[in-house]
């Protein structure tokens, strides 16, 4: 912090004119802009934003970078001599935001080599310059920019070729979130990664950076009275990276991500985060991460070793907001290859009593929770080895107390079956009135309606 204050050239009264004046422009530039604003409208037409404009912008941008680098090298021990050029550079960085309104010029911007120069500023000695560059990069690749896929890919690939990912990691290491400006820089850097991860190929490349995945885990593990915006954002980004990229799940598991996520979730065994807060979203992101991870058979064993089954059962017995999410997590952990081992652990941890009791409650009506309970019971019966103690104990639950749980399952089936029959009859009438093309267009909607009516439970 002391180094930053010295470079900023602040006097004892906190005067910042030696560094940035106003919103990142010099005092002289501000005076010129004020003069222009005072002139009568219509004396000058609007500037044409085209390839020639980009070339002019590029020349000025590169000149600002070179001038600042030269002055920094020449007057290394006298910040006052180069801070004026730094303010000019900051203003030119901000001026690049207009490109977000003209994505058709991305190609020219890339061809001129400016993307590499912009990304290179992430390693600038002044972290405020680096933060400004990160923010502009975020604006240029934002989902709200009306660029087509080709334009976006061209710009992003140029950024990746300029080592954007590694430079972002370096900035995570040097930014101090106790400082508001640095905290904002971390947020914008996470925002850049979120935009990049919208492309599955780039998301896979992001996941290949073990240093980046490790930083996200460590950021989530930082002790805070309440999860901050950046902590929640780190959890959200991690969930995005593992959601649809199997190899990223494996990489995260290799970093002991399963154990780390379970430890972070353990505080919600009995405590509920306030409703509609960042903490509630943070908890949901943690559950979503784990739910994605346990779909892989390799990860299931780590889930068992880290006592994930036991934690879920505690939440089912004592939790409130964590209860339905823990139920969903268990359901996913039991499905597919490796689910049998999870099922055996569930039976061993006395989970049968907890699960079977859930379907006997009067409050248990058709819904997502019922679907997950049925999914768990179905997985147990399918995956547990024949004649194994765990399977025998599972079957015994359907026999005890006069087959009451079996009767309850039949009741739970009848209710959605009746709804599904009505929906099927409506769909049949709609099919009869629709031509083949319309039927193809409606296929997904019809299937969705059948799912909503209870198709999963009936099956």
Coordinates of C-alpha atoms in Angstrom, one line a residue:
X1 CA 0.0 0.0 0.0
X2 CA 2.9 2.4 0.8
X3 CA 4.5 1.8 -2.6
X4 CA 1.2 2.6 -4.3
X5 CA 0.8 5.8 -2.4
X6 CA 4.3 6.9 -3.3
X7 CA 3.7 6.2 -7.0
X8 CA 0.5 8.0 -6.9
X9 CA 2.3 11.1 -5.8
X10 CA -0.2 12.0 -3.2
X11 CA 0.7 15.1 -1.1
X12 CA -0.1 15.4 2.6
X13 CA -3.5 16.7 1.8
X14 CA -4.4 13.7 -0.4
X15 CA -4.2 15.6 -3.7
X16 CA -4.4 13.1 -6.5
X17 CA -3.8 15.5 -9.4
X18 CA -0.3 14.2 -9.9
X19 CA -1.8 10.8 -10.8
X20 CA -5.4 10.7 -12.1
X21 CA -7.6 13.7 -12.4
X22 CA -11.4 13.0 -12.1
X23 CA -12.3 9.7 -13.8
X24 CA -8.8 8.7 -15.0
X25 CA -7.9 11.7 -17.2
X26 CA -5.3 14.5 -16.8
X27 CA -6.4 18.0 -15.7
X28 CA -5.4 19.4 -19.1
X29 CA -7.5 16.8 -20.9
X30 CA -10.5 17.5 -18.6
X31 CA -10.2 21.2 -19.4
X32 CA -10.2 20.5 -23.1
X33 CA -13.2 18.3 -22.8
X34 CA -15.0 21.0 -20.8
X35 CA -14.2 23.5 -23.5
X36 CA -15.6 21.2 -26.2
X37 CA -18.8 20.6 -24.2
X38 CA -19.4 24.4 -24.1
X39 CA -19.2 24.7 -27.9
X40 CA -22.6 25.1 -29.8
X41 CA -24.0 21.8 -31.1
X42 CA -23.7 21.2 -34.8
X43 CA -20.2 22.7 -35.4
X44 CA -18.6 19.3 -35.7
X45 CA -20.2 16.1 -36.9
X46 CA -19.9 12.8 -34.9
X47 CA -16.6 11.0 -35.3
X48 CA -16.9 8.0 -37.7
X49 CA -16.1 4.8 -36.0
X50 CA -14.5 2.6 -38.7
X51 CA -11.2 0.8 -39.5
X52 CA -9.4 4.1 -40.0
X53 CA -10.5 5.2 -36.6
X54 CA -9.2 1.9 -35.1
X55 CA -5.8 2.4 -36.7
X56 CA -5.6 5.9 -35.3
X57 CA -6.6 4.6 -31.9
X58 CA -4.0 1.9 -32.1
X59 CA -1.2 4.3 -32.9
X60 CA -2.1 6.5 -30.0
X61 CA -2.5 3.5 -27.7
X62 CA 0.8 2.0 -28.6
X63 CA 2.5 5.4 -28.3
X64 CA 1.1 5.9 -24.8
X65 CA 2.4 2.5 -23.7
X66 CA 5.8 3.2 -25.1
X67 CA 6.1 6.6 -23.6
X68 CA 5.1 5.4 -20.2
X69 CA 7.6 2.5 -20.4
X70 CA 10.4 4.8 -21.4
X71 CA 9.7 7.4 -18.7
X72 CA 9.4 4.7 -16.0
X73 CA 12.8 3.3 -17.0
X74 CA 14.4 6.7 -17.2
X75 CA 12.9 8.1 -13.9
X76 CA 12.5 4.9 -11.9
X77 CA 13.3 6.6 -8.6
X78 CA 11.2 9.7 -9.3
X79 CA 7.5 8.7 -9.8
X80 CA 6.4 12.3 -10.4
X81 CA 8.2 12.3 -13.7
X82 CA 6.2 9.4 -15.2
X83 CA 2.8 9.7 -13.5
X84 CA 1.5 12.1 -16.1
X85 CA 2.1 9.5 -18.8
X86 CA 0.5 7.0 -16.6
X87 CA -2.7 9.1 -16.3
X88 CA -2.7 9.5 -20.1
X89 CA -2.3 5.7 -20.5
X90 CA -5.2 5.1 -18.1
X91 CA -7.4 7.4 -20.1
X92 CA -6.5 5.6 -23.4
X93 CA -7.3 2.3 -21.8
X94 CA -10.8 3.5 -20.8
X95 CA -11.3 4.9 -24.3
X96 CA -11.1 1.3 -25.7
X97 CA -14.5 0.6 -24.2
X98 CA -16.2 2.1 -27.3
X99 CA -15.1 -1.0 -29.2
X100 CA -17.7 -3.0 -27.2
X101 CA -20.3 -1.0 -29.3
X102 CA -18.6 -1.9 -32.6
X103 CA -17.7 -5.6 -32.5
X104 CA -17.3 -5.5 -36.3
X105 CA -14.0 -3.8 -35.6
X106 CA -12.6 -6.6 -33.4
X107 CA -10.8 -8.1 -36.3
X108 CA -8.9 -4.9 -37.2
X109 CA -8.1 -4.4 -33.5
X110 CA -6.6 -7.9 -33.4
X111 CA -4.7 -7.5 -36.7
X112 CA -3.0 -4.3 -35.4
X113 CA -1.6 -6.2 -32.4
X114 CA -3.4 -4.1 -29.9
X115 CA -5.0 -7.1 -28.1
X116 CA -1.6 -8.3 -27.1
X117 CA -0.6 -4.9 -25.9
X118 CA -3.8 -4.6 -23.8
X119 CA -3.3 -8.0 -22.2
X120 CA 0.3 -7.2 -21.6
X121 CA -0.7 -4.3 -19.4
X122 CA -1.9 -6.8 -16.8
X123 CA 1.7 -7.1 -15.8
X124 CA 2.1 -3.3 -15.5
X125 CA 4.0 -2.2 -12.3
X126 CA 1.0 0.0 -11.3
X127 CA -1.8 -2.4 -10.4
X128 CA -4.4 0.3 -11.1
X129 CA -3.3 0.2 -14.7
X130 CA -3.6 -3.6 -14.7
X131 CA -7.0 -3.4 -13.1
X132 CA -8.1 -0.9 -15.8
X133 CA -7.0 -3.2 -18.5
X134 CA -8.8 -6.2 -16.9
X135 CA -12.0 -4.1 -16.7
X136 CA -11.8 -3.2 -20.4
X137 CA -11.2 -6.8 -21.3
X138 CA -14.3 -7.8 -19.4
X139 CA -16.4 -5.2 -21.2
X140 CA -15.2 -6.3 -24.6
X141 CA -16.1 -10.0 -24.1
X142 CA -19.2 -9.4 -22.1
X143 CA -22.3 -11.4 -23.1
X144 CA -24.2 -8.1 -23.7
X145 CA -21.8 -7.1 -26.5
X146 CA -23.6 -7.8 -29.8
X147 CA -20.8 -9.7 -31.4
X148 CA -21.2 -12.8 -33.4
X149 CA -19.5 -16.1 -32.6
X150 CA -16.7 -15.5 -35.1
X151 CA -15.9 -12.0 -33.8
X152 CA -15.9 -13.2 -30.2
X153 CA -13.7 -16.2 -30.9
X154 CA -11.2 -14.1 -32.8
X155 CA -10.9 -11.6 -30.0
X156 CA -10.7 -14.2 -27.2
X157 CA -8.2 -16.4 -29.0
X158 CA -5.9 -13.4 -29.5
X159 CA -6.2 -12.7 -25.7
X160 CA -5.4 -16.3 -24.9
X161 CA -2.4 -16.3 -27.2
X162 CA -1.2 -13.2 -25.2
X163 CA -1.2 -15.3 -22.0
X164 CA -4.3 -13.8 -20.6
X165 CA -5.0 -16.7 -18.2
X166 CA -1.5 -16.8 -16.7
X167 CA -1.5 -13.0 -16.2
X168 CA -4.9 -13.1 -14.5
X169 CA -3.5 -15.7 -12.1
X170 CA -0.5 -13.4 -11.4
X171 CA -2.8 -10.6 -10.6
X172 CA -4.8 -12.8 -8.2
X173 CA -1.5 -13.3 -6.3
X174 CA -0.5 -9.7 -6.1
X175 CA -3.9 -7.9 -5.5
X176 CA -4.7 -7.2 -1.9
X177 CA -8.5 -7.4 -1.3
X178 CA -8.2 -5.3 1.9
X179 CA -7.9 -2.4 -0.6
X180 CA -11.1 -1.5 -2.3
X181 CA -9.5 -0.9 -5.7
X182 CA -7.7 -4.3 -5.6
X183 CA -10.9 -6.0 -4.4
X184 CA -12.7 -4.5 -7.5
X185 CA -9.8 -5.8 -9.6
X186 CA -10.3 -9.3 -8.3
X187 CA -14.0 -9.1 -9.1
X188 CA -13.4 -7.9 -12.7
X189 CA -10.8 -10.7 -13.2
X190 CA -13.4 -13.3 -12.1
X191 CA -15.8 -11.6 -14.4
X192 CA -13.4 -12.1 -17.3
X193 CA -13.1 -15.8 -16.5
X194 CA -16.8 -16.2 -16.3
X195 CA -17.2 -14.7 -19.8
X196 CA -14.4 -16.9 -21.1
X197 CA -16.0 -20.0 -19.6
X198 CA -19.2 -19.5 -21.6
X199 CA -17.2 -21.3 -24.3
X200 CA -16.7 -25.0 -23.4
X201 CA -13.3 -25.2 -25.1
X202 CA -12.0 -22.2 -23.2
X203 CA -13.6 -23.5 -20.0
X204 CA -11.6 -26.7 -20.5
X205 CA -8.4 -24.6 -21.0
X206 CA -9.1 -22.6 -17.8
X207 CA -9.5 -25.8 -15.9
X208 CA -6.1 -27.0 -17.2
X209 CA -4.5 -24.3 -15.1
X210 CA -4.2 -26.1 -11.7
X211 CA -2.8 -22.9 -10.2
X212 CA -6.1 -21.1 -11.1
X213 CA -8.3 -23.9 -9.7
X214 CA -6.2 -23.9 -6.5
X215 CA -6.6 -20.2 -6.2
X216 CA -10.4 -20.5 -6.5
X217 CA -10.4 -23.1 -3.7
X218 CA -8.1 -21.1 -1.5
X219 CA -10.2 -18.0 -2.0
X220 CA -13.3 -19.9 -1.0
X221 CA -11.6 -21.2 2.1
X222 CA -10.6 -17.7 3.4
X223 CA -12.2 -17.1 6.7
X224 CA -14.8 -14.3 6.6
X225 CA -17.6 -13.4 9.0
X226 CA -20.0 -13.5 6.0
X227 CA -19.1 -14.7 2.5
X228 CA -18.0 -11.6 0.5
X229 CA -19.0 -10.9 -3.1
X230 CA -15.7 -12.3 -4.4
X231 CA -15.8 -15.4 -2.3
X232 CA -19.3 -16.1 -3.6
X233 CA -18.1 -15.3 -7.1
X234 CA -15.2 -17.8 -6.8
X235 CA -17.7 -20.5 -5.8
X236 CA -20.0 -19.7 -8.7
X237 CA -17.1 -19.7 -11.2
X238 CA -15.9 -23.1 -9.9
X239 CA -19.4 -24.5 -10.4
X240 CA -19.5 -23.2 -14.0
X241 CA -16.1 -24.8 -14.7
X242 CA -17.1 -28.3 -13.5
X243 CA -20.7 -28.2 -14.7
X244 CA -20.2 -29.5 -18.2
X245 CA -16.5 -30.3 -18.5
X246 CA -15.8 -33.8 -17.0
X247 CA -12.0 -33.3 -17.2
X248 CA -12.3 -30.3 -14.9
X249 CA -14.1 -32.4 -12.3
X250 CA -11.2 -34.8 -12.3
X251 CA -8.6 -32.0 -12.0
X252 CA -10.5 -30.4 -9.1
X253 CA -10.8 -33.8 -7.3
X254 CA -7.1 -34.3 -7.7
X255 CA -6.6 -31.0 -5.8
X256 CA -8.6 -32.4 -2.9
X257 CA -11.6 -30.3 -4.0
X258 CA -14.1 -32.8 -2.6
X259 CA -12.8 -32.6 0.9
X260 CA -12.4 -28.8 0.7
X261 CA -16.0 -28.3 -0.5
X262 CA -17.4 -30.6 2.2
X263 CA -15.5 -28.7 4.9
X264 CA -17.0 -25.4 3.6
X265 CA -20.5 -26.9 3.6
X266 CA -20.2 -28.4 7.1
X267 CA -21.0 -25.1 8.7
X268 CA -24.5 -25.4 7.2
X269 CA -25.4 -28.6 9.1
X270 CA -27.7 -26.7 11.4
X271 CA -27.2 -23.1 10.5
X272 CA -29.2 -21.5 7.6
X273 CA -27.9 -18.6 5.6
X274 CA -30.3 -15.6 5.5
X275 CA -32.8 -15.7 2.6
X276 CA -32.0 -14.0 -0.7
X277 CA -28.4 -13.2 0.3
X278 CA -25.0 -13.8 -1.2
X279 CA -24.4 -16.3 1.5
X280 CA -27.4 -18.4 0.4
X281 CA -26.2 -18.3 -3.2
X282 CA -22.7 -19.2 -2.0
X283 CA -24.1 -22.3 -0.2
X284 CA -26.0 -23.3 -3.3
X285 CA -22.9 -23.0 -5.4
X286 CA -21.0 -25.3 -3.1
X287 CA -23.7 -27.9 -3.3
X288 CA -23.9 -27.5 -7.1
X289 CA -20.1 -28.0 -7.4
X290 CA -20.2 -31.2 -5.4
X291 CA -23.3 -32.5 -7.2
X292 CA -21.4 -32.1 -10.5
X293 CA -18.3 -33.7 -9.1
X294 CA -19.9 -36.9 -7.7
X295 CA -21.3 -37.8 -11.1
X296 CA -17.8 -39.2 -11.9
X297 CA -17.0 -42.6 -10.6
X298 CA -13.5 -41.7 -9.6
X299 CA -14.8 -38.9 -7.4
X300 CA -17.4 -41.0 -5.6
X301 CA -14.6 -42.8 -3.7
X302 CA -13.2 -39.5 -2.6
X303 CA -16.7 -38.4 -1.5
X304 CA -16.9 -41.6 0.6
X305 CA -13.5 -41.1 2.1
X306 CA -14.2 -37.5 3.0
X307 CA -17.4 -38.6 4.9
X308 CA -19.7 -36.9 2.4
X309 CA -22.4 -39.4 2.9
X310 CA -22.4 -38.9 6.7
X311 CA -22.5 -35.1 6.3
X312 CA -25.5 -35.4 4.0
X313 CA -27.4 -37.6 6.4
X314 CA -26.8 -35.1 9.2
X315 CA -28.2 -32.4 7.1
X316 CA -31.3 -34.5 6.2
X317 CA -31.9 -35.0 9.9
X318 CA -31.1 -31.6 11.3
X319 CA -30.8 -29.1 8.4
X320 CA -33.4 -26.8 6.9
X321 CA -32.3 -25.0 3.8
X322 CA -29.5 -27.5 3.4
X323 CA -31.8 -30.5 3.6
X324 CA -33.2 -30.6 0.0
X325 CA -29.8 -29.9 -1.5
X326 CA -28.2 -32.6 0.6
X327 CA -30.9 -35.0 -0.7
X328 CA -30.1 -34.1 -4.3
X329 CA -26.4 -34.5 -3.7
X330 CA -26.9 -38.0 -2.3
X331 CA -29.2 -39.0 -5.2
X332 CA -26.5 -38.0 -7.8
X333 CA -23.7 -39.7 -5.8
X334 CA -25.7 -43.0 -5.9
X335 CA -26.3 -43.0 -9.6
X336 CA -24.2 -44.6 -12.3
X337 CA -20.8 -46.4 -12.0
X338 CA -19.5 -46.5 -8.5
X339 CA -22.9 -45.8 -6.9
X340 CA -22.9 -49.1 -5.2
X341 CA -20.1 -48.2 -2.9
X342 CA -21.9 -45.0 -2.0
X343 CA -25.0 -47.1 -1.3
X344 CA -23.2 -49.4 1.0
X345 CA -21.8 -46.5 2.9
X346 CA -25.3 -45.0 3.2
X347 CA -26.6 -48.2 4.7
X348 CA -23.6 -48.6 7.0
X349 CA -24.2 -45.0 8.3
X350 CA -27.8 -45.8 9.2
X351 CA -29.1 -43.8 6.3
X352 CA -31.9 -46.2 5.5
X353 CA -33.9 -45.1 8.5
X354 CA -33.5 -41.4 7.5
X355 CA -34.4 -41.9 3.9
X356 CA -37.4 -44.3 4.4
X357 CA -38.8 -42.0 7.1
X358 CA -38.9 -39.2 4.6
X359 CA -41.4 -40.9 2.4
X360 CA -43.7 -41.7 5.3
X361 CA -44.2 -38.0 6.3
X362 CA -47.5 -36.5 5.4
X363 CA -45.7 -33.5 4.1
X364 CA -44.1 -35.7 1.5
X365 CA -46.0 -35.0 -1.7
X366 CA -45.0 -35.1 -5.3
X367 CA -42.1 -32.8 -6.0
X368 CA -38.3 -32.7 -6.5
X369 CA -37.6 -34.0 -3.0
X370 CA -39.9 -37.0 -3.6
X371 CA -38.1 -37.6 -6.9
X372 CA -34.8 -37.7 -5.2
X373 CA -36.0 -40.0 -2.4
X374 CA -37.3 -42.4 -5.1
X375 CA -34.1 -42.0 -7.0
X376 CA -32.0 -43.0 -3.9
X377 CA -34.2 -46.0 -3.2
X378 CA -34.1 -47.1 -6.8
X379 CA -30.4 -46.8 -7.0
X380 CA -29.9 -48.8 -3.8
X381 CA -32.0 -51.7 -5.2
X382 CA -30.2 -51.6 -8.5
X383 CA -26.6 -51.2 -7.4
X384 CA -26.3 -53.1 -4.1
X385 CA -24.9 -56.6 -4.8
X386 CA -27.3 -59.5 -4.5
X387 CA -27.4 -61.2 -1.1
X388 CA -25.2 -58.5 0.4
X389 CA -26.1 -57.4 3.9
X390 CA -26.8 -53.9 2.7
X391 CA -29.3 -55.1 0.1
X392 CA -31.0 -57.4 2.5
X393 CA -31.4 -54.5 5.0
X394 CA -32.8 -52.3 2.2
X395 CA -35.4 -54.9 1.2
X396 CA -36.3 -55.4 4.9
X397 CA -37.4 -51.8 5.1
X398 CA -40.2 -52.4 2.6
X399 CA -41.4 -55.4 4.6
X400 CA -41.4 -54.1 8.2
X401 CA -44.5 -52.7 9.9
X402 CA -47.0 -54.5 7.6
X403 CA -45.4 -53.3 4.3
X404 CA -46.4 -49.7 5.1
X405 CA -43.5 -48.2 3.1
X406 CA -44.4 -50.3 0.1
X407 CA -48.0 -49.1 0.3
X408 CA -46.7 -45.5 0.6
X409 CA -44.7 -46.0 -2.5
X410 CA -47.7 -47.2 -4.4
X411 CA -49.6 -44.2 -3.2
X412 CA -46.9 -41.9 -4.3
X413 CA -47.0 -43.6 -7.7
X414 CA -50.8 -43.3 -8.1
X415 CA -50.9 -39.5 -7.7
X416 CA -48.4 -38.6 -10.5
X417 CA -49.7 -41.5 -12.6
X418 CA -53.2 -39.9 -12.6
X419 CA -51.7 -36.5 -13.5
X420 CA -49.6 -38.0 -16.2
X421 CA -52.6 -39.8 -17.7
X422 CA -54.4 -36.5 -18.1
X423 CA -51.4 -34.8 -19.7
X424 CA -50.9 -37.7 -22.1
X425 CA -54.5 -37.5 -23.2
X426 CA -54.1 -33.7 -23.8
X427 CA -50.9 -34.3 -25.8
X428 CA -52.5 -37.0 -27.8
X429 CA -55.3 -34.6 -28.9
X430 CA -52.7 -31.9 -29.8
X431 CA -50.7 -34.5 -31.8
X432 CA -53.9 -35.4 -33.8
X433 CA -54.4 -31.8 -34.8
X434 CA -50.8 -31.1 -35.6
X435 CA -48.9 -31.8 -38.9
X436 CA -45.6 -33.7 -38.7
X437 CA -43.4 -30.5 -38.7
X438 CA -45.4 -29.0 -35.8
X439 CA -45.1 -32.3 -33.9
X440 CA -41.3 -32.2 -34.2
X441 CA -41.3 -28.6 -33.0
X442 CA -43.5 -29.5 -30.0
X443 CA -41.7 -32.7 -29.0
X444 CA -39.5 -31.1 -26.4
X445 CA -42.4 -29.1 -24.9
X446 CA -44.5 -32.2 -24.7
X447 CA -41.7 -34.2 -22.9
X448 CA -41.2 -31.3 -20.5
X449 CA -44.9 -31.3 -19.6
X450 CA -44.8 -35.1 -19.0
X451 CA -41.8 -34.6 -16.7
X452 CA -43.7 -31.9 -14.8
X453 CA -46.7 -34.2 -14.4
X454 CA -44.6 -36.9 -12.7
X455 CA -43.1 -39.1 -15.5
X456 CA -39.9 -39.7 -13.4
X457 CA -41.7 -41.0 -10.4
X458 CA -44.1 -43.2 -12.4
X459 CA -41.1 -44.8 -14.2

